[in-house]
Structures are given as C-alpha cells and as structure tokens.
C-alpha cells in the first residue's frame, strides 16, 4: 500500500446487526475508525502516541448506503486520503462485499493538543506523521 491508500477486511459479527438482520448504520463509524487505525499501524505509527501528545477528534462523518451488510459477510474497507491540511486529514471509505459496493463514507479528523488549561486546540500535524501521508490522486478518488 501507499501512503494515501489502505485496504483491510473484517467479518460482520452478529452483534453488529439489527432486528432486520442487517448491519446497524452506527457500526459504519466503527468500521471507518478500524480502517483508520490499521492505516496508521501500516505506517509504523499508532493513532495514540504518547511521545507526540496529539489526539484526533472527529469533526465530520458521512455515509451513503447502497446495499445491506449482513452477519458473516466479509467486508473490504478501502481507505483513501482525500485531503490533508496542516491540521486535518480527510478520508474516503468504500465498503465492498464480493466486489459490490455496499456503502461509501467520509471522515475528517483534526490534530489537537491540550493547552495548559487542558482544553483541546487544533495543532499542526507532527512531521513524523504528516511526512508519511499523501493525498490520493484525483483519479483514484473519483472511481
């Protein structure tokens, strides 16, 4: 994988489904976060790095659903970095089962540090992280 793309898979658990037998929409937030954390690990980093002292609160989330996911489905989660600024990273997610797109999501996180009063304030992404992450090419994002 490159520094703008990551693919992971996971099997849908029974506890993630609702009374209709499909994945409850709220679980897509967890799936996006799962892929983001795996992406960071693929870069040799962790989303929680005490040495860097930064956090990554979510400031935007969206998801469009096309096909239900069900118990035992193996879903491929494709993460693409769609934007990066000095203080934020935006991701695009594609969820596929058997090469059929089930959903598409977006997530934006902001790098923060706590000030002396303990309040979170936006901060520049540390170069140790920023230098490893690129924005995906436009043709990849448009697929």
CSV table of C-alpha atoms in Angstrom, one decimal:
chain,number,residue,atom,x,y,z
A,1,UNK,CA,0.0,0.0,0.0
A,2,UNK,CA,1.0,3.6,-0.5
A,3,UNK,CA,0.8,6.5,1.9
A,4,UNK,CA,-2.6,7.5,0.6
A,5,UNK,CA,-4.4,4.2,0.5
A,6,UNK,CA,-5.1,1.2,2.7
A,7,UNK,CA,-7.4,-1.8,2.4
A,8,UNK,CA,-8.5,-4.1,5.2
A,9,UNK,CA,-11.2,-6.7,5.7
A,10,UNK,CA,-13.4,-7.8,8.6
A,11,UNK,CA,-16.2,-10.2,9.1
A,12,UNK,CA,-19.5,-8.9,10.2
A,13,UNK,CA,-20.4,-10.0,13.7
A,14,UNK,CA,-23.9,-11.0,14.8
A,15,UNK,CA,-23.9,-8.3,17.5
A,16,UNK,CA,-23.4,-5.6,14.7
A,17,UNK,CA,-26.8,-6.5,13.1
A,18,UNK,CA,-30.2,-5.1,13.9
A,19,UNK,CA,-33.6,-6.8,14.1
A,20,UNK,CA,-33.8,-6.8,10.3
A,21,UNK,CA,-30.6,-8.9,10.2
A,22,UNK,CA,-28.5,-6.1,8.6
A,23,UNK,CA,-25.6,-4.1,10.0
A,24,UNK,CA,-26.9,-1.2,12.1
A,25,UNK,CA,-25.8,2.1,10.4
A,26,UNK,CA,-23.9,3.2,13.5
A,27,UNK,CA,-21.4,0.4,13.0
A,28,UNK,CA,-20.0,2.0,9.9
A,29,UNK,CA,-18.5,4.7,12.1
A,30,UNK,CA,-16.6,1.9,13.9
A,31,UNK,CA,-15.5,0.3,10.6
A,32,UNK,CA,-14.1,3.6,9.4
A,33,UNK,CA,-12.2,4.1,12.7
A,34,UNK,CA,-11.0,0.5,12.5
A,35,UNK,CA,-9.5,1.1,9.0
A,36,UNK,CA,-8.0,4.5,10.1
A,37,UNK,CA,-6.2,2.8,13.0
A,38,UNK,CA,-5.0,0.0,10.8
A,39,UNK,CA,-3.8,2.6,8.2
A,40,UNK,CA,-1.7,4.3,10.9
A,41,UNK,CA,-0.3,0.9,12.0
A,42,UNK,CA,0.7,0.2,8.4
A,43,UNK,CA,2.8,3.3,8.5
A,44,UNK,CA,4.5,2.1,11.7
A,45,UNK,CA,2.5,4.6,13.9
A,46,UNK,CA,-0.3,4.4,16.3
A,47,UNK,CA,-3.3,6.7,16.5
A,48,UNK,CA,-2.4,7.1,20.1
A,49,UNK,CA,1.3,8.1,20.5
A,50,UNK,CA,2.2,9.5,23.9
A,51,UNK,CA,5.5,10.7,22.6
A,52,UNK,CA,3.8,13.0,20.2
A,53,UNK,CA,1.0,14.1,22.5
A,54,UNK,CA,-1.7,14.7,19.9
A,55,UNK,CA,-5.3,13.5,19.6
A,56,UNK,CA,-7.5,13.1,16.5
A,57,UNK,CA,-11.1,14.1,17.3
A,58,UNK,CA,-13.7,13.6,14.5
A,59,UNK,CA,-15.2,16.7,13.1
A,60,UNK,CA,-17.1,15.3,10.1
A,61,UNK,CA,-18.6,12.0,9.3
A,62,UNK,CA,-21.0,10.9,6.5
A,63,UNK,CA,-22.0,7.6,4.9
A,64,UNK,CA,-24.2,6.7,1.9
A,65,UNK,CA,-25.6,3.2,1.9
A,66,UNK,CA,-26.2,1.2,-1.2
A,67,UNK,CA,-26.5,-2.5,-0.2
A,68,UNK,CA,-27.1,-4.0,3.2
A,69,UNK,CA,-24.3,-5.8,5.0
A,70,UNK,CA,-25.3,-9.0,6.9
A,71,UNK,CA,-24.0,-11.3,9.5
A,72,UNK,CA,-20.9,-13.3,8.3
A,73,UNK,CA,-20.3,-11.0,5.3
A,74,UNK,CA,-16.6,-10.3,4.8
A,75,UNK,CA,-16.5,-6.6,4.0
A,76,UNK,CA,-13.5,-5.0,2.4
A,77,UNK,CA,-12.9,-1.5,3.7
A,78,UNK,CA,-10.9,0.7,1.3
A,79,UNK,CA,-9.5,3.9,2.8
A,80,UNK,CA,-8.2,6.7,0.7
A,81,UNK,CA,-6.8,10.0,2.0
A,82,UNK,CA,-9.0,12.6,0.2
A,83,UNK,CA,-7.4,15.8,1.7
A,84,UNK,CA,-4.7,16.8,4.1
A,85,UNK,CA,-4.0,20.3,5.5
A,86,UNK,CA,-1.5,21.3,8.2
A,87,UNK,CA,-4.0,20.4,10.9
A,88,UNK,CA,-6.5,17.9,9.4
A,89,UNK,CA,-6.9,14.7,7.4
A,90,UNK,CA,-9.9,13.7,5.4
A,91,UNK,CA,-10.6,10.1,4.4
A,92,UNK,CA,-12.9,8.5,1.9
A,93,UNK,CA,-14.1,4.9,2.6
A,94,UNK,CA,-15.5,2.3,0.2
A,95,UNK,CA,-17.2,-0.7,1.7
A,96,UNK,CA,-17.4,-3.8,-0.6
A,97,UNK,CA,-18.7,-7.3,-0.4
A,98,UNK,CA,-17.9,-9.7,-3.3
A,99,UNK,CA,-16.7,-6.7,-5.3
A,100,UNK,CA,-20.1,-4.9,-4.9
A,101,UNK,CA,-20.0,-1.5,-3.3
A,102,UNK,CA,-22.3,-1.6,-0.2
A,103,UNK,CA,-21.5,1.9,1.1
A,104,UNK,CA,-19.3,4.9,0.8
A,105,UNK,CA,-18.2,7.1,3.7
A,106,UNK,CA,-16.1,10.1,4.6
A,107,UNK,CA,-14.4,11.1,7.8
A,108,UNK,CA,-12.4,14.2,8.7
A,109,UNK,CA,-10.2,14.3,11.8
A,110,UNK,CA,-8.3,17.3,13.3
A,111,UNK,CA,-5.0,17.1,15.0
A,112,UNK,CA,-5.2,18.6,18.5
A,113,UNK,CA,-3.0,19.1,21.6
A,114,UNK,CA,-4.2,20.1,25.1
A,115,UNK,CA,-3.2,23.5,26.3
A,116,UNK,CA,-2.1,24.3,29.8
A,117,UNK,CA,-5.8,24.6,30.8
A,118,UNK,CA,-6.4,21.1,29.5
A,119,UNK,CA,-8.5,22.3,26.5
A,120,UNK,CA,-8.1,20.7,23.1
A,121,UNK,CA,-6.8,23.1,20.5
A,122,UNK,CA,-6.1,22.4,16.8
A,123,UNK,CA,-2.4,21.8,16.2
A,124,UNK,CA,-0.1,21.2,13.3
A,125,UNK,CA,0.2,17.5,12.4
A,126,UNK,CA,3.6,16.4,13.6
A,127,UNK,CA,6.0,16.0,10.7
A,128,UNK,CA,6.6,12.4,11.8
A,129,UNK,CA,3.1,11.7,10.6
A,130,UNK,CA,2.5,14.4,8.0
A,131,UNK,CA,5.5,13.4,6.0
A,132,UNK,CA,4.2,9.8,5.7
A,133,UNK,CA,0.7,10.6,4.5
A,134,UNK,CA,-0.2,11.9,1.0
A,135,UNK,CA,-3.5,12.8,-0.7
A,136,UNK,CA,-4.7,10.1,-3.2
A,137,UNK,CA,-4.6,11.0,-6.9
A,138,UNK,CA,-7.8,12.6,-8.2
A,139,UNK,CA,-8.5,9.6,-10.5
A,140,UNK,CA,-8.4,7.2,-7.5
A,141,UNK,CA,-10.8,9.4,-5.5
A,142,UNK,CA,-13.2,9.7,-8.5
A,143,UNK,CA,-13.5,5.9,-9.0
